[in-house]
Short mmCIF file of C-alpha atoms and ligand atoms in Angstrom, two decimals:
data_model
loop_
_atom_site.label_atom_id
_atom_site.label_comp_id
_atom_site.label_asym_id
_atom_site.label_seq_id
_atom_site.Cartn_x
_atom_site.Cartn_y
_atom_site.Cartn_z
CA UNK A 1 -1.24 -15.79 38.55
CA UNK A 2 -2.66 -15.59 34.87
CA UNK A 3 -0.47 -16.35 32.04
CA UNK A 4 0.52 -12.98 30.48
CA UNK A 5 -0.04 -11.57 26.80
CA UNK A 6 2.23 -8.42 25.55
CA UNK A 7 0.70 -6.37 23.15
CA UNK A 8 2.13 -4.10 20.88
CA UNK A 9 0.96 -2.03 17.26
CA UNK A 10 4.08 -1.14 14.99
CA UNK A 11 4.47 0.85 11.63
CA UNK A 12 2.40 3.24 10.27
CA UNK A 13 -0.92 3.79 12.33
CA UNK A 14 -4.24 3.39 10.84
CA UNK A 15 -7.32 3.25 12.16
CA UNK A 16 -8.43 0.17 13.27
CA UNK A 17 -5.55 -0.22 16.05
CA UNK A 18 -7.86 0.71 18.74
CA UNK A 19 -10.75 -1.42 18.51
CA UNK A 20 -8.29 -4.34 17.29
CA UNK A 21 -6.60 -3.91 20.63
CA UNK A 22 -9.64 -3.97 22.42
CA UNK A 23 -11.27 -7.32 20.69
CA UNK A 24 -7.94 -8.67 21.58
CA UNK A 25 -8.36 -7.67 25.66
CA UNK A 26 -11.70 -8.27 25.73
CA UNK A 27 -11.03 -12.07 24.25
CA UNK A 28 -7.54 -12.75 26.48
CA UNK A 29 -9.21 -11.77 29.58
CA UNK A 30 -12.57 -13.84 28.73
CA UNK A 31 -9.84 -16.95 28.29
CA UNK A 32 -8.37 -16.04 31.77
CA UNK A 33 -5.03 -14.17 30.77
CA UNK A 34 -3.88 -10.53 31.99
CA UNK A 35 -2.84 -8.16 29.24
CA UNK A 36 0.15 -5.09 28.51
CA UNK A 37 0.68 -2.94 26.61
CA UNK A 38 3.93 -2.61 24.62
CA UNK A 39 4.29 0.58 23.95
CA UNK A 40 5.84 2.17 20.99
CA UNK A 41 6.28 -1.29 18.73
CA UNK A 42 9.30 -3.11 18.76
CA UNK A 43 11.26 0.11 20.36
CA UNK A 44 9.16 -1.08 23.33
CA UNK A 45 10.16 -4.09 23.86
CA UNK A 46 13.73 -3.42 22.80
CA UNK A 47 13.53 -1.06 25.70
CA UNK A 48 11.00 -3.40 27.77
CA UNK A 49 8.42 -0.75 27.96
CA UNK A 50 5.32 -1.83 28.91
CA UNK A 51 1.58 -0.57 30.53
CA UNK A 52 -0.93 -2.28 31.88
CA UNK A 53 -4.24 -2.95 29.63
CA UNK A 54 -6.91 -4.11 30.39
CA UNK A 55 -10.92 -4.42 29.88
CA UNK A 56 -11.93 -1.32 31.41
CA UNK A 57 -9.09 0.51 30.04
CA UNK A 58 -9.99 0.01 26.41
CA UNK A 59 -13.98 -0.17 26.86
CA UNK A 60 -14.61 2.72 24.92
CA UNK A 61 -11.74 2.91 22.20
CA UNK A 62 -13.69 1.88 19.62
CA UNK A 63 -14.06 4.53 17.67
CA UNK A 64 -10.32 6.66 18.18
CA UNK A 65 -7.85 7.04 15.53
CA UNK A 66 -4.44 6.41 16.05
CA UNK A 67 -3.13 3.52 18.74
CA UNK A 68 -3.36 4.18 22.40
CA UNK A 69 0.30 1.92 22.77
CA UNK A 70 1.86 4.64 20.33
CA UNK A 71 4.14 2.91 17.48
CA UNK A 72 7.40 3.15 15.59
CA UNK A 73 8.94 1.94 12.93
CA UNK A 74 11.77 0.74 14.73
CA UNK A 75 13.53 -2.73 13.40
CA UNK A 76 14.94 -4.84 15.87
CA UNK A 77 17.32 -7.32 13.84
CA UNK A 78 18.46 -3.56 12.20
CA UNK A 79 20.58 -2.89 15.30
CA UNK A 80 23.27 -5.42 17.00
CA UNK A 81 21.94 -6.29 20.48
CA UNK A 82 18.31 -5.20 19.71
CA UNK A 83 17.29 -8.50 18.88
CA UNK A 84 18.84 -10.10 22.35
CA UNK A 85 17.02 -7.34 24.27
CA UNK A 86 13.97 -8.40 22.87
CA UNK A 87 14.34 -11.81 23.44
CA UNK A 88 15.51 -10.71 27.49
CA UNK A 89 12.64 -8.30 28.20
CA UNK A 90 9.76 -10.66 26.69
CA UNK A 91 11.39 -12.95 29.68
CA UNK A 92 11.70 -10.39 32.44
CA UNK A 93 8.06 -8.90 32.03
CA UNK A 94 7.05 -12.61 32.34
CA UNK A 95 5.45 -12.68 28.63
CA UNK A 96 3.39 -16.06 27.86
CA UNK A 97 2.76 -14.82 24.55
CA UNK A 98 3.32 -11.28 22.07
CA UNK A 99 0.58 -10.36 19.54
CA UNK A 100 1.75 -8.15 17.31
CA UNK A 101 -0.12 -5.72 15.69
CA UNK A 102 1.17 -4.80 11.99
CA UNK A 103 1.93 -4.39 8.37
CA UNK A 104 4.44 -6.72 6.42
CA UNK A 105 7.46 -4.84 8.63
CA UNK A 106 5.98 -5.66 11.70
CA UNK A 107 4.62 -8.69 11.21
CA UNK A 108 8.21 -9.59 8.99
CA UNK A 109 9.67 -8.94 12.36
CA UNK A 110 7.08 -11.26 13.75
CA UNK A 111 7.83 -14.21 11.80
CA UNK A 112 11.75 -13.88 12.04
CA UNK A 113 11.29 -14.09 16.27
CA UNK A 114 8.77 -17.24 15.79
CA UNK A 115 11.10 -18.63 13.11
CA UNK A 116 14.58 -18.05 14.40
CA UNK A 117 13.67 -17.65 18.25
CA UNK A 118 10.45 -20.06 18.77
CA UNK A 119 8.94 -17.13 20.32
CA UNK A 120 5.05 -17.37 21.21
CA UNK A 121 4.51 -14.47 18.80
CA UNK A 122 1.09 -14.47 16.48
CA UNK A 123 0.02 -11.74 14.08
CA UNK A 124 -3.03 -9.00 13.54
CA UNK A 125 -2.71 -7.70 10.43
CA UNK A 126 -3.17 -3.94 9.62
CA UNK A 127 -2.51 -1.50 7.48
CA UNK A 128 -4.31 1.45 5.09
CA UNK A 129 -2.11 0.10 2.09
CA UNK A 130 -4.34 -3.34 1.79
CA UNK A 131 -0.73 -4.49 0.56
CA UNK A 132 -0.33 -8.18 2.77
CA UNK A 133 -0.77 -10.92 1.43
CA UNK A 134 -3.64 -13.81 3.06
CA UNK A 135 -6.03 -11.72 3.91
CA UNK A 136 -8.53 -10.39 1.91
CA UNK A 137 -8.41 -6.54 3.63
CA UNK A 138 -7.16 -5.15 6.51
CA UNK A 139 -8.95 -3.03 8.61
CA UNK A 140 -7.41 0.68 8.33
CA UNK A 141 -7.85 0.45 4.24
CA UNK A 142 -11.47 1.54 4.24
CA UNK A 143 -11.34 4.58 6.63
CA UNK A 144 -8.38 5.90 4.51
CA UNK A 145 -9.73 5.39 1.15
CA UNK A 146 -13.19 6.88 2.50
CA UNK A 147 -11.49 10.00 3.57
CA UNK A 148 -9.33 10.05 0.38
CA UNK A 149 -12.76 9.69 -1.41
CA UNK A 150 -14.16 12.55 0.44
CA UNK A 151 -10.97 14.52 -0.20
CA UNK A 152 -12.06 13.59 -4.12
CA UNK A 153 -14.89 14.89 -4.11
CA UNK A 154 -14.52 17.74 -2.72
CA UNK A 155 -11.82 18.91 -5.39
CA UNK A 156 -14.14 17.68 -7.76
CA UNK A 157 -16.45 20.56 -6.74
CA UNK A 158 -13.83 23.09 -6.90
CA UNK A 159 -12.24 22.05 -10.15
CA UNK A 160 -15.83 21.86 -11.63
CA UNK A 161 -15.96 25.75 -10.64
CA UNK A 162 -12.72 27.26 -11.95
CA UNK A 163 -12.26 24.36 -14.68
CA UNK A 164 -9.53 23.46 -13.60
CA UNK A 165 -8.32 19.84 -13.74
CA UNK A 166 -7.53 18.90 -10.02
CA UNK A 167 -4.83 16.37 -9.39
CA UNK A 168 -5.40 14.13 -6.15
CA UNK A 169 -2.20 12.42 -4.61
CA UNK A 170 -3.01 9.84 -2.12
CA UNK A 171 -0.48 6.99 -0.20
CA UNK A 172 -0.07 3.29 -0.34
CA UNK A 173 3.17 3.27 -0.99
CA UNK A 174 4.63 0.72 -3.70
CA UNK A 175 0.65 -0.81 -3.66
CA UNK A 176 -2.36 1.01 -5.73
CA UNK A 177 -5.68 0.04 -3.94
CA UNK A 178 -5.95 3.19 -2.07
CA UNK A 179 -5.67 5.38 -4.81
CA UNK A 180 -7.67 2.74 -7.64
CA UNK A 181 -10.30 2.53 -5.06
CA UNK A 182 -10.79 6.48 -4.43
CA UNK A 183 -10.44 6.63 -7.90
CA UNK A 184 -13.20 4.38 -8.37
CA UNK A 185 -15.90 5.49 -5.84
CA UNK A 186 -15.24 9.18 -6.23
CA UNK A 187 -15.79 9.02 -10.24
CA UNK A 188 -12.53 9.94 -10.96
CA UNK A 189 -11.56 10.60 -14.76
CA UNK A 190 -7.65 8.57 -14.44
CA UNK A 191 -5.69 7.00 -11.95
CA UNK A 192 -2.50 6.55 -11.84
CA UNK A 193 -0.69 3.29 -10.18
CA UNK A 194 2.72 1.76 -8.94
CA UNK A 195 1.63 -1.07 -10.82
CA UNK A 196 1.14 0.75 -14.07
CA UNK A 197 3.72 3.02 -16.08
CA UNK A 198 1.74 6.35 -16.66
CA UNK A 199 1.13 6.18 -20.47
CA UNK A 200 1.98 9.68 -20.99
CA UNK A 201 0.58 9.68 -24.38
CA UNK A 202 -2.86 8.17 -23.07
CA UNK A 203 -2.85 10.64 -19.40
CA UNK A 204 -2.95 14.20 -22.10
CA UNK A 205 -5.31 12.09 -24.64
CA UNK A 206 -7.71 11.78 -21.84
CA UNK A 207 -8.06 14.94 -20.14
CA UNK A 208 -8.16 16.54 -23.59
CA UNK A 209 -11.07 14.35 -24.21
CA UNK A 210 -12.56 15.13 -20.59
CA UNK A 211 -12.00 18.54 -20.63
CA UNK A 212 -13.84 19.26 -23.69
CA UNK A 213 -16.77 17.91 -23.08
CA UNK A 214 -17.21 18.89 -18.98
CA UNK A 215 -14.43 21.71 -18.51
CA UNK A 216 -12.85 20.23 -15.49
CA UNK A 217 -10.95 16.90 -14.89
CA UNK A 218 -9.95 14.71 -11.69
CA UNK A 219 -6.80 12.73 -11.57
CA UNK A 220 -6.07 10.47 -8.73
CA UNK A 221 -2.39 9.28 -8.14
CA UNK A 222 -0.41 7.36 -5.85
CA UNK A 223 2.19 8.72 -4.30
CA UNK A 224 4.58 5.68 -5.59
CA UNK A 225 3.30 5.95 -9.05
CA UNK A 226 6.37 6.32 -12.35
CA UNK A 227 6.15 9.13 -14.54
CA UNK A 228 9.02 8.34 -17.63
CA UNK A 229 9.45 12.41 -17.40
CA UNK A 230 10.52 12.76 -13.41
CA UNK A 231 14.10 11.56 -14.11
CA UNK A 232 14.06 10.55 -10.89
CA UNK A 233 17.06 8.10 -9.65
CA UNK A 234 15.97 4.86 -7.36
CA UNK A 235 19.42 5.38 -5.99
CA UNK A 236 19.24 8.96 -4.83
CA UNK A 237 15.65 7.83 -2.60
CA UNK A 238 16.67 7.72 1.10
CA UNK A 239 15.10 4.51 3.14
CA UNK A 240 13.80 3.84 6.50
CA UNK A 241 14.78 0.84 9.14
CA UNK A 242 13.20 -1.64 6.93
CA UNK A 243 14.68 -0.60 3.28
CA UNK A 244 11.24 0.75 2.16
CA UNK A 245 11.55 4.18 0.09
CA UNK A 246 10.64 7.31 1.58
CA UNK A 247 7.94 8.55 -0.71
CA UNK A 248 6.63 11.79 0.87
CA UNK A 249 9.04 14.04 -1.15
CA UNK A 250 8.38 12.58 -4.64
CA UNK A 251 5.42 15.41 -5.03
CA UNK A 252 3.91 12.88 -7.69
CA UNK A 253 0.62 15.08 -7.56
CA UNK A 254 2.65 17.90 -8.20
CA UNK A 255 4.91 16.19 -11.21
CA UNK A 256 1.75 14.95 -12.85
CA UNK A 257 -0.18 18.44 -12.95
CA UNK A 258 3.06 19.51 -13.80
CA UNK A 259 3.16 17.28 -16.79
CA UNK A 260 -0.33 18.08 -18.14
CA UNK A 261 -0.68 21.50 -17.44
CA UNK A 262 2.30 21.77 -19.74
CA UNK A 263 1.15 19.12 -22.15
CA UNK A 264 -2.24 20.71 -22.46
CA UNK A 265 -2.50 23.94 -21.76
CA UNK A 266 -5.05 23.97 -19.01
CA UNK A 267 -5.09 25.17 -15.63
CA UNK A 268 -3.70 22.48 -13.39
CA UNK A 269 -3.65 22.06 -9.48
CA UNK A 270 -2.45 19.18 -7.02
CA UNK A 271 -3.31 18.62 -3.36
CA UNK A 272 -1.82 15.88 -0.90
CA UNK A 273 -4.32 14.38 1.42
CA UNK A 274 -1.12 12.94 2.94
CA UNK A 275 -1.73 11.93 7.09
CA UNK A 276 -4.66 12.90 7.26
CA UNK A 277 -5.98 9.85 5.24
CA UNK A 278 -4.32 7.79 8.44
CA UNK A 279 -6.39 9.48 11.40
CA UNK A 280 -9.66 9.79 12.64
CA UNK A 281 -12.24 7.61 13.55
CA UNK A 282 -12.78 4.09 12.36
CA UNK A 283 -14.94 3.52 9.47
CA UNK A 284 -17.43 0.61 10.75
CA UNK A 285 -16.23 -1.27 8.07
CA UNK A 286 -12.86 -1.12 10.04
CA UNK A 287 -14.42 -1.33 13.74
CA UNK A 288 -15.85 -4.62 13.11
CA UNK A 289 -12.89 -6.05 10.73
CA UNK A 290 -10.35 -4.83 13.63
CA UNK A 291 -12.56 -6.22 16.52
CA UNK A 292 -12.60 -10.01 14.84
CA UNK A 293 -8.84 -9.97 14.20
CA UNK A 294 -8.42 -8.73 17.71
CA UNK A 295 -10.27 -11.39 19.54
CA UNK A 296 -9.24 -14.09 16.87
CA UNK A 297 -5.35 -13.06 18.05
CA UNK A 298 -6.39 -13.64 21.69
CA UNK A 299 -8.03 -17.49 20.22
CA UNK A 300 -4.43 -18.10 18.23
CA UNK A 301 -2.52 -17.44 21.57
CA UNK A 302 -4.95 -19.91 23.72
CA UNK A 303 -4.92 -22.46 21.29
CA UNK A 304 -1.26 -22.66 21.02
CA UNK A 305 -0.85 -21.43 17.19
CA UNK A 306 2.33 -19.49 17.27
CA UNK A 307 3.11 -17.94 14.19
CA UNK A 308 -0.01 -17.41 12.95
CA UNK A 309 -1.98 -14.69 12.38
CA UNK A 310 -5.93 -13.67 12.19
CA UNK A 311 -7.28 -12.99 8.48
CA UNK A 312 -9.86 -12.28 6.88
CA UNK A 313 -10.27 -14.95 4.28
CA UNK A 314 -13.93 -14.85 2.49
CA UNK A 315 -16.20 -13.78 5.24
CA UNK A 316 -14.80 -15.60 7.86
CA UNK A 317 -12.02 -15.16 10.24
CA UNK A 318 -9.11 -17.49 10.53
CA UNK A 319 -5.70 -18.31 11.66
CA UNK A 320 -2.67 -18.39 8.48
CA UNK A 321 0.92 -18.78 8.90
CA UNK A 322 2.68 -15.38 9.29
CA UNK A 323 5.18 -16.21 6.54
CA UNK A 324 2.44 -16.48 4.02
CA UNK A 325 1.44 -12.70 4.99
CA UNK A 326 5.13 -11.43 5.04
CA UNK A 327 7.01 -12.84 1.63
CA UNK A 328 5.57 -10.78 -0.80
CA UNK A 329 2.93 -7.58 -1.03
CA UNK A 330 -0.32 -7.85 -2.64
CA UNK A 331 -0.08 -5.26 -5.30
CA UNK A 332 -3.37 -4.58 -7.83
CA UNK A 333 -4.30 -7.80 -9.16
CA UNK A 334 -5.19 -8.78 -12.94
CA UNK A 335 -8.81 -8.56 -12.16
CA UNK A 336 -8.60 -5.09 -11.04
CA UNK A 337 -6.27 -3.96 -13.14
CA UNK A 338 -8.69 -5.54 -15.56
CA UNK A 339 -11.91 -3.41 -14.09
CA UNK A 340 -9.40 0.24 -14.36
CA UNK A 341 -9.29 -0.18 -17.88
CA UNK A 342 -13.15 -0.35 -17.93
CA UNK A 343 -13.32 2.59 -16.04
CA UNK A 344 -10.80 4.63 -16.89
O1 LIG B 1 2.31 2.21 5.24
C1 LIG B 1 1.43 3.22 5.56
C2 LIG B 1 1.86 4.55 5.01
O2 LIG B 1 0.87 5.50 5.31
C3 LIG B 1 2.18 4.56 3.51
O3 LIG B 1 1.03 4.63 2.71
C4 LIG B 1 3.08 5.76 3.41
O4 LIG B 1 3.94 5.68 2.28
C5 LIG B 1 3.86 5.69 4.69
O5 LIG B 1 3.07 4.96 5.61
C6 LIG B 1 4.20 7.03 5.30
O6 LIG B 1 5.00 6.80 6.41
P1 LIG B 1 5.34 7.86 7.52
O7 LIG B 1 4.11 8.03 8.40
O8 LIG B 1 6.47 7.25 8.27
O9 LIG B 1 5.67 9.15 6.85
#
């Protein structure tokens, strides 16, 4: 019988899942294991839900959205007894190994079974937000941001038409690349970032400025960005499983056209690209990215290195330690936050 590999994709889908999942098949079976699916990310295997997966199954995934296993964002060491149902089920569906497909939740859940539970776990990282840590991207980031760029441009054209200044708000929760890189390659005239307090002062200075001299403006925010006027209590914010903030009712587009169509007089209108930035298909920035983390998962499990996970460091793909992914988010760097003030 051949050694067994569990599969599963948790947290927020991106694209990328898909074609990750199928490097990863494609490599296991090459190495002589069978694969399954767990469906629905750690809910499955709290609930020991599996499917089988295999070659012909995923052949032409490529190129889908979304995650044929179906995620969650469900926490396992959240709930008394989840954790020991885990640890049961990864025995009775006869796991060898798990490779868990994720962003710093996920993968944080990853660690903590390798860590405290010497499970044969080792990681994939993904997720739109470009927020872990050891790699240099993960595959999901560029489909989103090229859609959110789209999504730019296209208000770009309408503000241009009714002169209008057009605020964009895009996700990436507590991490700005998404909306510093739409920003960026959709000629943006600010941005707005977690990692930067709006200047209100500087934000109505600026589209003043733009607005004279081209009669329409483009703002791009994140959603997790701080405006000193939203008098907005961290306290009242409700959480999910892992203590991250809900952000999808803060309406930052909507506060900061708010702000400077009161500020400056002009006509001022926000639109969400919200979950739509999280579907469709791969970019083939993503496809490839996705299938090399994929099949260097599969090389991690047959070469024994539990608790690692594929990155991309450079050009090349490698195994790093889990933990170094999971302690902390990679938030806009100096350098970049460097290269905004050139641009913006
Ligand atoms: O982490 C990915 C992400 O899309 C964030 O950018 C966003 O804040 C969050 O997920 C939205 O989560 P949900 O799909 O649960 O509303």
């Amino acid at each position: 019988m051949p050694k067994k590999i569990g599969i599963l994709t948790g947290g927020g889908d991106c694209p990328g899942l898909n074609p990750a999942i199928r490097g990863c098949v494609y490599a296991a079976e090459k190495f002589g294991y069978q694969c399954v699916g767990i469906t629905d990310g750690w809910k499955g295997l709290v609930e020991g839900l599996a499917v089988p997966l295999n070659k012909e199954q995923v052949e032409y995934i490529i190129g889908k959205g979304g995650t044929i296993l179906g995620t969650s964002r469900t926490n396992p060491f959240k709930k008394e007894g989840n954790v020991k149902s885990c640890l049961d089920n990864f025995k009775k569906l006869d796991l060898h190994a798990l490779v868990a497909m994720g962003g710093e939740d996920t993968l944080g859940v990853a660690t903590r079974f390798h860590k405290e539970y010497k499970l044969n776990v080792v990681g994939v990282p993904k997720t739109m937000d470009n927020d872990l840590n050891a790699t240099d991207y993960t595959f999901g980031f560029d489909t989103s941001v090229t859609s959110a760029m789209e999504a730019a441009e296209s208000l770009i054209d309408t503000g241009r038409s009714h002169h209008r200044v057009m605020v964009l708000e895009v996700m990436g929760r507590h991490a700005g690349w998404v909306a510093l890189f739409t920003a960026i390659a959709s000629s943006a005239d600010y941005v707005c970032i977690p990692e930067k307090k709006i200047n209100t002062a500087d934000i109505v200075l600026k589209i003043k400025e733009v607005y004279a001299r081209k009669h329409f403006a483009l703002v791009v925010t994140s959603e997790a960005s701080e405006l000193e006027e939203a008098g907005e209590s961290a306290a009242m914010r409700e959480v999910d499983q892992f203590g991250h903030v809900i952000l999808r009712d803060r309406g930052m587009g909507e506060r900061i056209a708010g702000f400077i169509e009161k500020q400056t007089g002009i006509e001022t209108r926000a639109a969400v690209i919200g979950h739509i930035q999280r579907g469709g298909a791969p970019t083939l920035f993503d496809r490839m990215l996705a299938t090399r983390v994929g099949v260097k998962a599969a090389e991690l499990v047959r070469d024994g290195q539990f608790g690692m996970m594929s990155a991309l460091v450079g050009n090349k793909i490698t195994g790093v330690p889990l933990e170094q992914a999971t302690g902390e988010l990679k938030t806009v760097s100096k350098d970049w936050l460097e290269l905004m003030e050139v641009l913006f």
